[in-house]
PDB file of C-alpha atoms in Angstrom:
ATOM      1  CA  MET A  28      -1.880 -71.312 -25.864  1.00 42.00           C
ATOM      2  CA  ALA A  29      -1.842 -72.618 -22.302  1.00 43.00           C
ATOM      3  CA  MET A  30      -3.968 -71.146 -19.564  1.00 46.00           C
ATOM      4  CA  MET A  31      -1.818 -69.573 -16.904  1.00 49.00           C
ATOM      5  CA  GLN A  32      -1.688 -71.307 -13.550  1.00 53.00           C
ATOM      6  CA  SER A  33       0.213 -69.371 -10.912  1.00 54.00           C
ATOM      7  CA  VAL A  34       3.338 -71.079  -9.623  1.00 57.00           C
ATOM      8  CA  HIS A  35       3.639 -68.620  -6.738  1.00 62.00           C
ATOM      9  CA  PRO A  36       1.468 -69.220  -3.639  1.00 70.00           C
ATOM     10  CA  ASN A  37      -0.842 -66.344  -2.665  1.00 81.00           C
ATOM     11  CA  TYR A  38      -0.470 -64.741  -6.090  1.00 83.00           C
ATOM     12  CA  PRO A  39      -1.728 -63.036  -8.097  1.00 94.00           C
ATOM     13  CA  ARG A  40      -3.143 -60.450  -5.733  1.00 95.00           C
ATOM     14  CA  ILE A  41      -4.725 -57.056  -6.335  1.00 96.00           C
ATOM     15  CA  ILE A  42      -3.778 -54.159  -4.071  1.00 95.00           C
ATOM     16  CA  ALA A  43      -5.111 -50.601  -3.946  1.00 95.00           C
ATOM     17  CA  CYS A  44      -2.528 -47.941  -4.767  1.00 94.00           C
ATOM     18  CA  GLY A  45      -4.101 -44.695  -3.634  1.00 92.00           C
ATOM     19  CA  ASP A  46      -7.575 -43.823  -4.878  1.00 92.00           C
ATOM     20  CA  SER A  47      -6.916 -44.021  -8.616  1.00 96.00           C
ATOM     21  CA  ALA A  48      -4.730 -47.061  -9.241  1.00 97.00           C
ATOM     22  CA  LEU A  49      -4.484 -50.771  -8.522  1.00 97.00           C
ATOM     23  CA  VAL A  50      -1.368 -52.937  -8.446  1.00 97.00           C
ATOM     24  CA  VAL A  51      -1.672 -56.513  -9.660  1.00 97.00           C
ATOM     25  CA  GLU A  52       1.192 -58.509  -8.157  1.00 96.00           C
ATOM     26  CA  PHE A  53       2.131 -61.859  -9.689  1.00 94.00           C
ATOM     27  CA  SER A  54       4.983 -62.850  -7.388  1.00 92.00           C
ATOM     28  CA  ASP A  55       7.489 -61.616  -4.843  1.00 90.00           C
ATOM     29  CA  GLN A  56      10.277 -62.983  -7.073  1.00 87.00           C
ATOM     30  CA  ILE A  57      11.723 -61.773 -10.364  1.00 86.00           C
ATOM     31  CA  ASP A  58      11.722 -64.282 -13.205  1.00 88.00           C
ATOM     32  CA  GLU A  59      10.809 -64.423 -16.862  1.00 90.00           C
ATOM     33  CA  GLU A  60       7.537 -66.308 -16.409  1.00 89.00           C
ATOM     34  CA  THR A  61       6.289 -63.779 -13.860  1.00 91.00           C
ATOM     35  CA  ASN A  62       7.141 -60.940 -16.237  1.00 93.00           C
ATOM     36  CA  GLU A  63       5.322 -62.735 -19.047  1.00 92.00           C
ATOM     37  CA  ARG A  64       2.200 -62.811 -16.884  1.00 92.00           C
ATOM     38  CA  VAL A  65       2.528 -59.089 -16.204  1.00 93.00           C
ATOM     39  CA  ILE A  66       2.760 -58.318 -19.906  1.00 93.00           C
ATOM     40  CA  ALA A  67      -0.038 -60.746 -20.778  1.00 92.00           C
ATOM     41  CA  LEU A  68      -2.409 -58.855 -18.483  1.00 94.00           C
ATOM     42  CA  ALA A  69      -1.274 -55.505 -19.903  1.00 94.00           C
ATOM     43  CA  ASP A  70      -1.919 -56.824 -23.439  1.00 91.00           C
ATOM     44  CA  MET A  71      -5.336 -58.120 -22.437  1.00 92.00           C
ATOM     45  CA  LEU A  72      -6.321 -54.758 -20.970  1.00 95.00           C
ATOM     46  CA  ALA A  73      -5.190 -53.117 -24.218  1.00 93.00           C
ATOM     47  CA  THR A  74      -7.187 -55.447 -26.459  1.00 91.00           C
ATOM     48  CA  ARG A  75     -10.177 -55.755 -24.122  1.00 92.00           C
ATOM     49  CA  PRO A  76     -10.271 -52.311 -22.518  1.00 94.00           C
ATOM     50  CA  ILE A  77     -12.246 -51.611 -19.360  1.00 96.00           C
ATOM     51  CA  THR A  78     -14.030 -48.262 -19.357  1.00 97.00           C
ATOM     52  CA  GLY A  79     -12.304 -45.916 -16.940  1.00 96.00           C
ATOM     53  CA  VAL A  80      -8.829 -47.472 -17.159  1.00 97.00           C
ATOM     54  CA  ILE A  81      -6.362 -44.757 -18.163  1.00 97.00           C
ATOM     55  CA  GLU A  82      -3.113 -46.657 -18.575  1.00 95.00           C
ATOM     56  CA  THR A  83      -1.112 -49.658 -17.442  1.00 96.00           C
ATOM     57  CA  VAL A  84       2.544 -49.719 -16.398  1.00 94.00           C
ATOM     58  CA  PRO A  85       4.332 -53.103 -16.460  1.00 94.00           C
ATOM     59  CA  THR A  86       7.128 -53.722 -13.945  1.00 94.00           C
ATOM     60  CA  TYR A  87       9.287 -56.766 -13.187  1.00 93.00           C
ATOM     61  CA  ARG A  88       6.592 -58.603 -11.212  1.00 94.00           C
ATOM     62  CA  SER A  89       3.473 -56.430 -11.136  1.00 95.00           C
ATOM     63  CA  LEU A  90       1.202 -54.284 -13.261  1.00 96.00           C
ATOM     64  CA  LEU A  91       0.037 -50.820 -12.228  1.00 97.00           C
ATOM     65  CA  VAL A  92      -3.468 -50.097 -13.512  1.00 97.00           C
ATOM     66  CA  ALA A  93      -4.377 -46.415 -13.348  1.00 97.00           C
ATOM     67  CA  TYR A  94      -8.060 -45.500 -13.564  1.00 97.00           C
ATOM     68  CA  ASP A  95     -10.471 -42.587 -13.289  1.00 97.00           C
ATOM     69  CA  PRO A  96     -12.392 -43.064 -10.010  1.00 96.00           C
ATOM     70  CA  ILE A  97     -15.216 -40.879 -11.329  1.00 96.00           C
ATOM     71  CA  ILE A  98     -15.843 -43.389 -14.112  1.00 97.00           C
ATOM     72  CA  ILE A  99     -15.159 -46.666 -12.301  1.00 96.00           C
ATOM     73  CA  ARG A 100     -14.715 -47.557  -8.669  1.00 96.00           C
ATOM     74  CA  GLY A 101     -11.688 -49.504  -7.537  1.00 94.00           C
ATOM     75  CA  LYS A 102     -13.749 -52.389  -6.163  1.00 95.00           C
ATOM     76  CA  ILE A 103     -15.530 -52.880  -9.478  1.00 96.00           C
ATOM     77  CA  LEU A 104     -12.281 -52.643 -11.424  1.00 97.00           C
ATOM     78  CA  SER A 105     -10.645 -55.135  -9.083  1.00 96.00           C
ATOM     79  CA  SER A 106     -13.455 -57.604  -9.744  1.00 96.00           C
ATOM     80  CA  SER A 107     -13.135 -57.126 -13.511  1.00 96.00           C
ATOM     81  CA  ILE A 108      -9.376 -57.668 -13.374  1.00 96.00           C
ATOM     82  CA  ALA A 109      -9.839 -60.790 -11.266  1.00 95.00           C
ATOM     83  CA  THR A 110     -12.049 -62.179 -14.029  1.00 94.00           C
ATOM     84  CA  LEU A 111      -9.388 -61.418 -16.636  1.00 93.00           C
ATOM     85  CA  LEU A 112      -6.729 -63.112 -14.527  1.00 93.00           C
ATOM     86  CA  GLY A 113      -8.626 -66.358 -14.853  1.00 90.00           C
ATOM     87  CA  GLN A 114      -8.450 -66.034 -18.636  1.00 88.00           C
ATOM     88  CA  LEU A 115      -4.782 -65.203 -19.127  1.00 85.00           C
ATOM     89  CA  SER A 116      -2.881 -67.486 -21.459  1.00 79.00           C
ATOM     90  CA  LEU A 117       0.783 -68.009 -22.231  1.00 65.00           C
ATOM     91  CA  GLY A 118       1.922 -67.398 -25.779  1.00 64.00           C
ATOM     92  CA  SER A 119      -0.830 -64.869 -26.479  1.00 55.00           C
ATOM     93  CA  ALA A 120       1.679 -62.295 -27.736  1.00 61.00           C
ATOM     94  CA  THR A 121       4.802 -62.507 -29.884  1.00 69.00           C
ATOM     95  CA  ALA A 122       7.817 -60.616 -28.564  1.00 82.00           C
ATOM     96  CA  ARG A 123       9.337 -57.996 -30.822  1.00 92.00           C
ATOM     97  CA  ARG A 124      13.026 -58.511 -31.542  1.00 95.00           C
ATOM     98  CA  ILE A 125      15.566 -55.775 -32.170  1.00 96.00           C
ATOM     99  CA  THR A 126      19.272 -55.837 -32.887  1.00 97.00           C
ATOM    100  CA  VAL A 127      21.006 -52.891 -31.235  1.00 97.00           C
ATOM    101  CA  PRO A 128      24.300 -51.718 -32.790  1.00 97.00           C
ATOM    102  CA  VAL A 129      26.941 -50.933 -30.156  1.00 97.00           C
ATOM    103  CA  LEU A 130      30.261 -49.127 -30.338  1.00 97.00           C
ATOM    104  CA  TYR A 131      32.102 -50.705 -27.427  1.00 97.00           C
ATOM    105  CA  GLY A 132      34.679 -48.731 -25.472  1.00 93.00           C
ATOM    106  CA  GLU A 133      35.556 -45.255 -26.736  1.00 89.00           C
ATOM    107  CA  LYS A 134      34.461 -42.176 -24.768  1.00 89.00           C
ATOM    108  CA  VAL A 135      31.194 -43.544 -23.347  1.00 91.00           C
ATOM    109  CA  GLY A 136      32.387 -47.080 -22.601  1.00 93.00           C
ATOM    110  CA  ILE A 137      34.519 -45.834 -19.750  1.00 95.00           C
ATOM    111  CA  ASP A 138      34.418 -49.066 -17.725  1.00 96.00           C
ATOM    112  CA  LEU A 139      35.181 -51.572 -20.474  1.00 97.00           C
ATOM    113  CA  ASP A 140      38.879 -52.023 -19.769  1.00 96.00           C
ATOM    114  CA  GLU A 141      38.455 -52.134 -15.993  1.00 96.00           C
ATOM    115  CA  LEU A 142      35.686 -54.715 -16.303  1.00 96.00           C
ATOM    116  CA  ALA A 143      37.810 -56.830 -18.625  1.00 97.00           C
ATOM    117  CA  ASP A 144      40.586 -56.778 -16.018  1.00 96.00           C
ATOM    118  CA  MET A 145      38.127 -57.638 -13.218  1.00 96.00           C
ATOM    119  CA  LYS A 146      36.774 -60.595 -15.193  1.00 96.00           C
ATOM    120  CA  GLN A 147      40.251 -61.696 -16.295  1.00 97.00           C
ATOM    121  CA  MET A 148      39.382 -61.598 -19.955  1.00 96.00           C
ATOM    122  CA  SER A 149      40.403 -59.502 -22.927  1.00 97.00           C
ATOM    123  CA  ARG A 150      38.320 -56.602 -24.243  1.00 96.00           C
ATOM    124  CA  GLU A 151      37.404 -58.741 -27.228  1.00 97.00           C
ATOM    125  CA  GLU A 152      36.271 -61.649 -25.053  1.00 97.00           C
ATOM    126  CA  LEU A 153      34.118 -59.395 -22.883  1.00 98.00           C
ATOM    127  CA  ILE A 154      32.528 -57.755 -25.925  1.00 97.00           C
ATOM    128  CA  ALA A 155      31.838 -61.132 -27.531  1.00 98.00           C
ATOM    129  CA  LEU A 156      30.267 -62.461 -24.339  1.00 98.00           C
ATOM    130  CA  HIS A 157      28.092 -59.375 -23.847  1.00 98.00           C
ATOM    131  CA  ALA A 158      26.933 -59.503 -27.479  1.00 98.00           C
ATOM    132  CA  SER A 159      26.226 -63.258 -27.369  1.00 97.00           C
ATOM    133  CA  ALA A 160      23.268 -63.048 -24.987  1.00 97.00           C
ATOM    134  CA  ASP A 161      19.558 -62.780 -25.704  1.00 96.00           C
ATOM    135  CA  TYR A 162      18.197 -60.014 -23.472  1.00 97.00           C
ATOM    136  CA  ARG A 163      14.651 -59.432 -22.307  1.00 94.00           C
ATOM    137  CA  VAL A 164      13.227 -55.973 -21.656  1.00 96.00           C
ATOM    138  CA  TYR A 165      11.672 -56.523 -18.245  1.00 94.00           C
ATOM    139  CA  MET A 166      10.431 -52.987 -17.772  1.00 93.00           C
ATOM    140  CA  ILE A 167      10.762 -49.343 -18.759  1.00 94.00           C
ATOM    141  CA  GLY A 168      11.350 -46.995 -15.841  1.00 91.00           C
ATOM    142  CA  PHE A 169      13.591 -44.656 -13.832  1.00 90.00           C
ATOM    143  CA  ALA A 170      13.749 -42.229 -16.783  1.00 92.00           C
ATOM    144  CA  PRO A 171      11.649 -41.892 -19.963  1.00 94.00           C
ATOM    145  CA  GLY A 172      12.395 -44.918 -22.133  1.00 94.00           C
ATOM    146  CA  PHE A 173      15.116 -46.360 -19.870  1.00 95.00           C
ATOM    147  CA  SER A 174      15.201 -50.124 -20.415  1.00 94.00           C
ATOM    148  CA  TYR A 175      16.012 -52.716 -17.754  1.00 95.00           C
ATOM    149  CA  LEU A 176      17.343 -55.853 -19.413  1.00 96.00           C
ATOM    150  CA  GLY A 177      17.527 -59.382 -18.059  1.00 95.00           C
ATOM    151  CA  GLY A 178      19.729 -62.090 -19.528  1.00 95.00           C
ATOM    152  CA  LEU A 179      23.173 -60.700 -18.734  1.00 96.00           C
ATOM    153  CA  PRO A 180      25.682 -63.597 -18.713  1.00 97.00           C
ATOM    154  CA  GLN A 181      26.599 -64.522 -15.146  1.00 96.00           C
ATOM    155  CA  GLN A 182      30.290 -63.879 -15.779  1.00 97.00           C
ATOM    156  CA  LEU A 183      29.450 -60.212 -16.353  1.00 97.00           C
ATOM    157  CA  HIS A 184      27.433 -59.693 -13.166  1.00 97.00           C
ATOM    158  CA  THR A 185      29.133 -56.753 -11.438  1.00 96.00           C
ATOM    159  CA  PRO A 186      28.158 -54.608  -8.433  1.00 95.00           C
ATOM    160  CA  ARG A 187      27.308 -50.985  -9.121  1.00 95.00           C
ATOM    161  CA  LEU A 188      29.753 -48.247  -8.242  1.00 94.00           C
ATOM    162  CA  ALA A 189      29.886 -47.154  -4.609  1.00 92.00           C
ATOM    163  CA  VAL A 190      29.757 -43.507  -5.732  1.00 94.00           C
ATOM    164  CA  PRO A 191      27.530 -42.785  -8.755  1.00 94.00           C
ATOM    165  CA  ARG A 192      28.837 -40.598 -11.545  1.00 95.00           C
ATOM    166  CA  GLN A 193      26.959 -37.344 -11.965  1.00 94.00           C
ATOM    167  CA  ARG A 194      26.336 -37.619 -15.709  1.00 95.00           C
ATOM    168  CA  ILE A 195      26.224 -40.495 -18.154  1.00 95.00           C
ATOM    169  CA  GLU A 196      25.124 -39.767 -21.701  1.00 94.00           C
ATOM    170  CA  ALA A 197      22.014 -41.063 -23.417  1.00 94.00           C
ATOM    171  CA  SER A 198      22.364 -44.353 -25.337  1.00 96.00           C
ATOM    172  CA  ALA A 199      25.111 -45.654 -23.028  1.00 97.00           C
ATOM    173  CA  ILE A 200      25.174 -49.443 -22.607  1.00 97.00           C
ATOM    174  CA  GLY A 201      25.416 -50.384 -18.935  1.00 97.00           C
ATOM    175  CA  ILE A 202      25.852 -53.228 -16.461  1.00 97.00           C
ATOM    176  CA  GLY A 203      24.459 -53.056 -12.926  1.00 95.00           C
ATOM    177  CA  GLY A 204      24.481 -56.179 -10.772  1.00 95.00           C
ATOM    178  CA  LYS A 205      22.685 -58.915 -12.714  1.00 95.00           C
ATOM    179  CA  GLN A 206      21.089 -56.463 -15.138  1.00 94.00           C
ATOM    180  CA  ALA A 207      22.008 -54.762 -18.384  1.00 96.00           C
ATOM    181  CA  SER A 208      20.610 -51.455 -19.548  1.00 96.00           C
ATOM    182  CA  ILE A 209      20.423 -48.880 -22.302  1.00 96.00           C
ATOM    183  CA  ASN A 210      20.317 -45.264 -21.136  1.00 96.00           C
ATOM    184  CA  SER A 211      17.568 -43.125 -22.611  1.00 95.00           C
ATOM    185  CA  VAL A 212      18.488 -39.632 -21.367  1.00 96.00           C
ATOM    186  CA  PRO A 213      21.610 -38.101 -19.789  1.00 95.00           C
ATOM    187  CA  GLY A 214      21.765 -38.364 -16.010  1.00 93.00           C
ATOM    188  CA  PRO A 215      23.567 -39.691 -12.932  1.00 94.00           C
ATOM    189  CA  SER A 216      24.270 -43.415 -12.625  1.00 95.00           C
ATOM    190  CA  GLY A 217      26.180 -45.942 -10.565  1.00 95.00           C
ATOM    191  CA  TRP A 218      26.125 -48.529 -13.351  1.00 96.00           C
ATOM    192  CA  ARG A 219      29.238 -49.628 -15.258  1.00 97.00           C
ATOM    193  CA  PHE A 220      29.305 -48.584 -18.908  1.00 97.00           C
ATOM    194  CA  ILE A 221      30.971 -50.441 -21.745  1.00 97.00           C
ATOM    195  CA  GLY A 222      29.776 -48.684 -24.914  1.00 97.00           C
ATOM    196  CA  ARG A 223      27.003 -46.779 -26.615  1.00 97.00           C
ATOM    197  CA  THR A 224      24.437 -47.220 -29.365  1.00 97.00           C
ATOM    198  CA  PRO A 225      23.552 -44.658 -32.035  1.00 97.00           C
ATOM    199  CA  LEU A 226      19.876 -45.488 -31.451  1.00 97.00           C
ATOM    200  CA  LYS A 227      17.644 -43.127 -29.488  1.00 95.00           C
ATOM    201  CA  LEU A 228      15.714 -44.928 -26.767  1.00 95.00           C
ATOM    202  CA  PHE A 229      13.611 -41.820 -26.143  1.00 96.00           C
ATOM    203  CA  ASP A 230      12.593 -39.271 -28.760  1.00 94.00           C
ATOM    204  CA  PRO A 231       9.517 -37.147 -27.965  1.00 93.00           C
ATOM    205  CA  SER A 232       9.227 -36.168 -31.640  1.00 90.00           C
ATOM    206  CA  ARG A 233       8.389 -39.747 -32.676  1.00 91.00           C
ATOM    207  CA  PRO A 234       4.796 -41.024 -32.760  1.00 91.00           C
ATOM    208  CA  GLN A 235       5.966 -43.646 -30.228  1.00 91.00           C
ATOM    209  CA  PRO A 236       8.571 -41.802 -28.093  1.00 94.00           C
ATOM    210  CA  PHE A 237       9.905 -44.980 -26.447  1.00 95.00           C
ATOM    211  CA  LEU A 238      11.844 -47.259 -28.784  1.00 95.00           C
ATOM    212  CA  LEU A 239      11.485 -50.339 -26.572  1.00 95.00           C
ATOM    213  CA  ARG A 240       8.687 -51.763 -24.486  1.00 93.00           C
ATOM    214  CA  ALA A 241       8.403 -54.456 -21.846  1.00 92.00           C
ATOM    215  CA  GLY A 242       8.613 -57.928 -23.340  1.00 92.00           C
ATOM    216  CA  ASP A 243      10.882 -56.999 -26.264  1.00 94.00           C
ATOM    217  CA  ARG A 244      13.956 -59.097 -26.996  1.00 95.00           C
ATOM    218  CA  VAL A 245      17.308 -57.393 -27.586  1.00 97.00           C
ATOM    219  CA  ARG A 246      20.562 -58.559 -29.150  1.00 97.00           C
ATOM    220  CA  PHE A 247      23.652 -56.351 -29.258  1.00 98.00           C
ATOM    221  CA  ARG A 248      25.740 -56.131 -32.446  1.00 97.00           C
ATOM    222  CA  PRO A 249      29.268 -54.724 -32.194  1.00 98.00           C
ATOM    223  CA  VAL A 250      30.056 -52.018 -34.766  1.00 97.00           C
ATOM    224  CA  ASP A 251      33.243 -50.108 -35.519  1.00 96.00           C
ATOM    225  CA  ALA A 252      33.728 -46.340 -35.271  1.00 96.00           C
ATOM    226  CA  ASP A 253      32.996 -45.755 -38.974  1.00 97.00           C
ATOM    227  CA  GLU A 254      29.645 -47.561 -38.882  1.00 97.00           C
ATOM    228  CA  ALA A 255      28.726 -45.854 -35.608  1.00 96.00           C
ATOM    229  CA  GLU A 256      29.486 -42.466 -37.156  1.00 96.00           C
ATOM    230  CA  SER A 257      27.356 -43.317 -40.198  1.00 97.00           C
ATOM    231  CA  LEU A 258      24.461 -44.403 -37.975  1.00 97.00           C
ATOM    232  CA  ASP A 259      24.854 -41.263 -35.839  1.00 96.00           C
ATOM    233  CA  ALA A 260      24.509 -39.126 -38.963  1.00 96.00           C
ATOM    234  CA  ALA A 261      21.428 -41.015 -40.119  1.00 95.00           C
ATOM    235  CA  VAL A 262      19.778 -40.669 -36.702  1.00 94.00           C
ATOM    236  CA  SER A 263      20.559 -36.938 -36.621  1.00 92.00           C
ATOM    237  CA  ARG A 264      18.790 -36.601 -39.994  1.00 91.00           C
ATOM    238  CA  GLY A 265      15.722 -38.192 -38.470  1.00 89.00           C
ATOM    239  CA  GLU A 266      16.109 -41.477 -40.334  1.00 89.00           C
ATOM    240  CA  ALA A 267      14.921 -44.712 -38.755  1.00 87.00           C
ATOM    241  CA  VAL A 268      17.890 -47.071 -38.439  1.00 91.00           C
ATOM    242  CA  GLU A 269      16.393 -49.607 -36.031  1.00 89.00           C
ATOM    243  CA  GLU A 270      17.104 -53.233 -36.921  1.00 91.00           C
ATOM    244  CA  TRP A 271      13.879 -55.082 -36.144  1.00 93.00           C
ATOM    245  CA  VAL A 272      14.030 -58.823 -36.665  1.00 89.00           C
ATOM    246  CA  ALA A 273      11.150 -61.146 -37.498  1.00 76.00           C
ATOM    247  CA  PRO A 274      10.285 -63.433 -34.537  1.00 70.00           C
TER     248      PRO A 274
END
């Protein structure tokens, strides 16, 4: 494990966020190393908890640390976090890996054909390219369990729609700018959608409602309609069908 030395001048920095949270910023840029630092600090606070800290929320380039101001003052917490920052190390955690089955096209993948035309490739070529990448879950946000994924091949970078659609179903597989995504709940979206997964990204009945967490690695696996239907049935019965892969 290598001790982390910041490659971004003036970072990390700790900023008050109201009277019951701090934000630890690691950079003003988005990149994988910055996100690794965010997650490393979140992991450290989980394994070496500070009394009064309620929760942490990783984002692309910063970590929100919520605390109870009756138990610990922000200045004291800031000092404790500063000490931890000097002890962060790369490689302290092993990323979880999951293979996500995807039925491309069909009813939910409403933008697949248009995207293929835009990129001057066949449906099959676009699907193969999308499924060839190794994606990183940079953060969970916007909606419960919604995953923002980095690693989208540059050829598939596509601006979002000028006018968002009013409802996109849960489990839809999307593209927005340089990012990929997996919807967790139905809702409006300006992203482009190319398929869906039978997996549930958010299920409040599970012990861990969110399927993914920041730092996970995702690969997409194309499936046909018959396998998707079989997986749908298993999920509806409450069976776990997630395909976790050993690191």
